[in-house]
Amino acid sequence: MNAETGSEADFRPHSSHWGVFTAAMRDGELLVRPHPGDPDPNAILQNFPAALRHRARIAQPMVRRGWLEAGPGPDPRRGRDEFVPMAWDAVLDLLGAEVARIRDRHGPGAVFGGSYGWASAGRFHHAQSQIHRFLNCAFGGYVASVNSYSSGAASVIVPHVLGNYEALTKHNVTWDQLAQHTEVVLAFGGMALKNAMVAGGGISEHVERPAMKAAHDRGCDFILLGPLRSDLPEEAGAEWIANIPGTDTALMLALVHTLVAEGLQDQDFLDRYTTGWAVFERYLMGREDGQPKDAGWAAPITGVPADTIRALARRLHGKRVLVTVAHALQRAEHGEQPVWMAAVLAAALGQIGLPGGGYGYALGAIGYYGRRANAVPGPTLSQGRNRHGDYIPVARIADMLLNPGMTYRYNGQTRTYPDIRMVYWAGGNPFHHHQDLNRLRQAFARVDTLVVHELAWTATARHADIVLPATMTLEREDIGFSSHDPLMVAMHRITEPFGEARDDYDIFAGLSRRLGVEEAFTEGRSSREWLRHLYARTEQALRELGHPAPDFDAFWEAGTLALPQAPDDGGPWRAFREDPEANPLPTPSGRIEIFSETIAGFGEADCPGHPAWLPPQDVPRAGTPLHLVANQPATRLHSQLDFGEHSIASKRRGREVACLHPADAAARGIAEGDVIRLFNERGACLAAAHLTTGIRPGVVQLATGAWYDPEDPAEDKPLCVHGNPNVLTRDVGTSGLAQGCTGQLTVVEVERFTGNLPPIRAFDPPMTV
Ligand SMILES: Nc1nc2c(c(=O)[nH]1)N[C@H]1C(S)=C(S)[C@@H](COP(=O)(O)OP(=O)(O)OC[C@H]3O[C@@H](n4cnc5c(=O)[nH]c(N)nc54)[C@H](O)[C@@H]3O)O[C@H]1N2
Ligand SMILES: Nc1nc2c(c(=O)[nH]1)N[C@H]1C(S)=C(S)[C@@H](COP(=O)(O)OP(=O)(O)OC[C@H]3O[C@@H](n4cnc5c(=O)[nH]c(N)nc54)[C@H](O)[C@@H]3O)O[C@H]1N2
Ligand SMILES: [Mo]
């Protein structure tokens, strides 16, 4: 980070999902410095300088040639067609007319505007808010998406069995409590530092590393359960138990079985705070199926010796134990089960609601968990009202586009997929986030019109019919705010827009004018006036609390504003523990539901009325003998700025790095640094091999986020030459309950790649005419 060369004066504040920073332009070069108060800044910031003016940026509006010539309609050439540059006025006229056609002929039920994605940290130029607001103004609504790729299973099951999802993740055990009180951290899937380095809306203090170090120094034991040793940092000094991926529920069952068999469960806690234990216990002890879920039963399933499981259970008894479960565990087949079963384990240990104890679901997965909440609200752009009301669970996008009229199960309902004509995306990258990309290509080939606002030529932009160049965050003013970081940031503009790029807001304002809804969309405000307007809510809340409340100009001048925070009081869980009658959980029984009448009543075979071990279908077998863990990348946020310096530096021979165990490599003649091919029946990709004993044998790990780069896009299942694991993952829901994303795990075979190495073209702009 060439930070030394700049004088303080012209460094201006800005923020990103991966950290607050200051930046300046010097002789056409971008200089970036992390926020001085950040104890552990995130190196992902280093992706900005090289990315800013990279050839992968989109310089001007583009229309796909086939769409321009043949008009709207299904077209298998999406993703391999040429583009025609167009002036802004012309392209907005064209798009305005197409939006009007869809609206008048098909209505809001034909537009998919879910537009899932992380976009950028500023709260006004937040692409999802902008696009939803626009679609509500222009169509009166659209087909939306619910839940997230992050926590698709957890966010649906938790309200039934544990109550408020936000309370579980964001008003619960904090890093401070962990540093001070916890005696044993049982971390399923770990708490990888790379993950907590990111928080939506920006983050000024990365506190996880120091907190884990303080806990460890005090004598807290960290136990990591999962396939990768790197899922806990060295500072935690963790013991590593490498269970087979996808088997955590069996492991947790066996831990609880051991507690019960040895009379070590906290029966008082179970009686007072939970419901349904008796039903569950019959299953646990095997009173109906004759199979106790004991350590001997779990050993071959989990790959963990029975004695290790029993010894671990005994060690937990009587200690201040915190059970954590990474989001990753529920991003897999039957992902609801480990989320639910971990709550049962924590309840059986009786620690829920105590400082530093209980159940810290997803602690460490993202930077805004395990922190104190701000006492005042931040700026939020109103999205208006969606009068149409139809939605899909977010990860069912390809299913929906391929199967209009088909029914599916979701959260106790039988729902029907709409018939989508137009898909409109801003601020997300489905060719990053979705599974089975060859299936997604077929799905996108089916629609009339695909519109994408992007700052760079992602595979999603390449598949679009109309591509509108969006500014990058550094090229506009905004306000950075996250509900659980104390710093609000006046994000100053650092530099001019790239090429003809425009803010999403200005693009939608221009379209709104053409559709006669400009006043409703803009309310007559410029971007700067919107910032002033949105800031007023925080200013007023500060004043009401009797806290210093600078006006907008003073805030803007100062660059940052420290917000007061809510107390670290254990939130609703502490209150529930102290008095469960006065402070019941918002579940049907008011308690932790170990058996749920509601879920049992839905009658889903793949999500019964209590947590259970449901053997997965997608397991290693002949032809695909290895588990693939497709986890979050350390050197970028998802696919964002994959062409930045820090991300590029982590690649080898231009390709994403896949980790495998030396024994698995030796069996296949693979050496360190070799280019390998990962494949299964859905697709194939290349990656560079890294051999490490820090991974469980039988597991290959390839992070997400390398841009999809098909060698020959005309093929049905082209080889991705760059290393996007989503050509391999399965496009199936977690269960009929939640229909969450299952992209974290699948099975593959791996071989040394011996052909001529194909070039990486992911960052080259497409052909234009
Ligand atoms: N196999 C597998 N797949 C996964 C996961 C996994 O574990 N395994 N994890 C999943 C998870 S948890 C998530 S959250 C998703 C993430 O999936 P996404 O959120 O879709 O991924 P991003 O790469 O963050 O996509 C954001 C896009 O917005 C663009 N962008 C940024 N700022 C702006 C802006 O101001 N305007 C516009 N118009 N565009 C902008 C960026 O260039 C980028 O292309 O991926 C999921 N996919
Ligand atoms: N640097 C960086 N940080 C990020 C993101 C990013 O893209 N980059 N994305 C952010 C987002 S949107 C989200 S939702 C969170 C996601 O948070 P997570 O989903 O928790 O993160 P992952 O890295 O995908 O998975 C964490 C670890 O779980 C382990 N694991 C996988 N399967 C299993 C299993 O079956 N059992 C066990 N015990 N362990 C398993 C893997 O070894 C993996 O490294 O991360 C956030 N943080
Ligand atoms: Mo996520």
Short mmCIF file of C-alpha atoms and ligand atoms in Angstrom, two decimals, residues 17-18 115-122 125-128 148-151 327-328 330-331 366 425-436 452-458 460 468-473 476 478 502-504 507-508 628-633 636-641 643 702-705 707 724-727 729-730 741-745, ligand 1:
data_model
loop_
_atom_site.label_atom_id
_atom_site.label_comp_id
_atom_site.label_asym_id
_atom_site.label_seq_id
_atom_site.Cartn_x
_atom_site.Cartn_y
_atom_site.Cartn_z
CA HIS A 17 -17.62 -3.94 3.18
CA TRP A 18 -14.06 -4.98 3.98
CA SER A 115 -31.31 -8.86 -7.72
CA TYR A 116 -29.49 -10.60 -4.88
CA GLY A 117 -25.99 -9.41 -4.11
CA TRP A 118 -23.65 -7.52 -1.84
CA ALA A 119 -23.12 -4.44 -4.01
CA SER A 120 -21.19 -1.72 -2.14
CA ALA A 121 -21.06 -0.33 1.39
CA GLY A 122 -22.61 3.11 0.92
CA HIS A 125 -26.04 4.12 -3.57
CA HIS A 126 -26.97 0.68 -2.31
CA ALA A 127 -27.84 -1.08 -5.53
CA GLN A 128 -30.53 -3.39 -4.05
CA SER A 148 -30.00 -15.09 1.54
CA TYR A 149 -27.32 -17.35 0.12
CA SER A 150 -25.58 -16.80 3.45
CA SER A 151 -28.14 -18.27 5.82
CA HIS A 327 -23.00 -20.45 8.24
CA ALA A 328 -21.20 -22.91 5.96
CA GLN A 330 -26.21 -24.96 6.76
CA ARG A 331 -25.25 -24.12 3.16
CA ILE A 366 -19.27 -11.91 9.37
CA TRP A 425 -29.93 -7.14 -11.83
CA ALA A 426 -27.94 -4.44 -10.06
CA GLY A 427 -25.32 -5.07 -7.37
CA GLY A 428 -25.08 -8.86 -7.55
CA ASN A 429 -23.35 -11.54 -9.55
CA PRO A 430 -25.39 -14.72 -10.03
CA PHE A 431 -22.46 -16.22 -11.97
CA HIS A 432 -20.64 -15.92 -8.69
CA HIS A 433 -23.30 -16.84 -6.21
CA HIS A 434 -25.43 -19.49 -7.85
CA GLN A 435 -24.77 -23.21 -8.12
CA ASP A 436 -24.55 -25.43 -11.22
CA VAL A 452 -27.54 -5.71 -15.72
CA HIS A 453 -25.92 -2.67 -14.11
CA GLU A 454 -22.28 -3.48 -13.39
CA LEU A 455 -18.98 -1.78 -12.83
CA ALA A 456 -17.06 -4.61 -14.48
CA TRP A 457 -17.50 -7.31 -17.11
CA THR A 458 -18.59 -10.13 -14.83
CA THR A 460 -23.44 -11.96 -15.45
CA LEU A 468 -25.30 -0.32 -18.11
CA PRO A 469 -21.94 0.80 -16.67
CA ALA A 470 -22.20 1.68 -12.97
CA THR A 471 -19.78 3.79 -10.99
CA MET A 472 -17.53 2.14 -8.46
CA THR A 473 -17.94 3.29 -4.86
CA ARG A 476 -19.33 8.86 -5.75
CA ASP A 478 -22.17 8.16 0.19
CA ARG A 502 -23.14 6.55 -14.01
CA ASP A 503 -24.47 6.01 -10.52
CA ASP A 504 -27.26 3.43 -10.29
CA ILE A 507 -29.54 5.49 -14.32
CA PHE A 508 -32.85 4.73 -12.57
CA LEU A 628 -15.33 -30.42 -2.39
CA VAL A 629 -15.57 -27.57 0.11
CA ALA A 630 -16.40 -24.39 -1.82
CA ASN A 631 -15.96 -21.75 0.90
CA GLN A 632 -15.49 -17.96 1.05
CA PRO A 633 -12.30 -16.52 -0.46
CA ARG A 636 -11.67 -10.66 -1.82
CA LEU A 637 -15.35 -10.40 -1.01
CA HIS A 638 -17.03 -13.02 -3.18
CA SER A 639 -16.26 -12.13 -6.80
CA GLN A 640 -15.75 -8.42 -6.18
CA LEU A 641 -12.57 -6.98 -7.67
CA PHE A 643 -9.03 -8.49 -10.91
CA LEU A 702 -11.61 -24.41 -3.69
CA ALA A 703 -12.86 -20.99 -2.62
CA THR A 704 -15.58 -19.18 -4.52
CA GLY A 705 -15.07 -15.96 -6.42
CA TRP A 707 -14.68 -15.26 -12.32
CA ASN A 724 -15.06 -21.15 -10.30
CA PRO A 725 -16.34 -24.02 -8.09
CA ASN A 726 -19.95 -23.26 -8.93
CA VAL A 727 -19.64 -25.18 -12.19
CA THR A 729 -21.93 -27.53 -7.10
CA ARG A 730 -25.52 -28.75 -7.06
CA CYS A 741 -28.50 -22.68 -1.02
CA THR A 742 -26.41 -25.89 -0.75
CA GLY A 743 -23.32 -24.59 -2.55
CA GLN A 744 -20.76 -25.20 0.19
CA LEU A 745 -20.35 -28.93 -0.39
N1 LIG B 1 -20.45 -22.60 -3.99
C1 LIG B 1 -20.74 -21.59 -3.19
N2 LIG B 1 -21.41 -20.51 -3.67
C2 LIG B 1 -21.70 -19.48 -2.86
C3 LIG B 1 -21.32 -19.49 -1.50
C4 LIG B 1 -20.64 -20.63 -1.01
O1 LIG B 1 -20.31 -20.72 0.19
N3 LIG B 1 -20.35 -21.64 -1.88
N4 LIG B 1 -21.62 -18.40 -0.70
C5 LIG B 1 -22.78 -17.63 -1.05
C6 LIG B 1 -22.94 -16.40 -0.28
S1 LIG B 1 -22.89 -16.57 1.44
C7 LIG B 1 -23.20 -15.19 -0.84
S2 LIG B 1 -23.64 -13.88 0.18
C8 LIG B 1 -23.19 -15.02 -2.30
C9 LIG B 1 -22.58 -13.67 -2.74
O2 LIG B 1 -22.93 -13.39 -4.03
P1 LIG B 1 -22.94 -11.89 -4.58
O3 LIG B 1 -23.33 -10.94 -3.51
O4 LIG B 1 -23.74 -11.87 -5.83
O5 LIG B 1 -21.39 -11.68 -4.92
P2 LIG B 1 -20.56 -10.36 -5.19
O6 LIG B 1 -19.32 -10.79 -5.90
O7 LIG B 1 -20.40 -9.61 -3.91
O8 LIG B 1 -21.46 -9.55 -6.20
C10 LIG B 1 -21.70 -8.19 -6.11
C11 LIG B 1 -21.62 -7.58 -7.50
O9 LIG B 1 -22.05 -6.23 -7.41
C12 LIG B 1 -21.18 -5.41 -8.16
N5 LIG B 1 -21.25 -4.06 -7.57
C13 LIG B 1 -20.57 -3.56 -6.50
N6 LIG B 1 -20.96 -2.30 -6.26
C14 LIG B 1 -21.91 -1.99 -7.16
C15 LIG B 1 -22.72 -0.83 -7.39
O10 LIG B 1 -22.63 0.18 -6.70
N7 LIG B 1 -23.62 -0.90 -8.42
C16 LIG B 1 -23.75 -2.00 -9.20
N8 LIG B 1 -24.67 -1.96 -10.18
N9 LIG B 1 -22.99 -3.10 -9.01
C17 LIG B 1 -22.11 -3.10 -8.00
C18 LIG B 1 -19.82 -6.07 -8.04
O11 LIG B 1 -18.98 -5.67 -9.11
C19 LIG B 1 -20.21 -7.55 -8.06
O12 LIG B 1 -20.20 -8.07 -9.35
O13 LIG B 1 -22.47 -16.09 -2.92
C20 LIG B 1 -22.97 -17.37 -2.54
N10 LIG B 1 -22.39 -18.41 -3.37
#
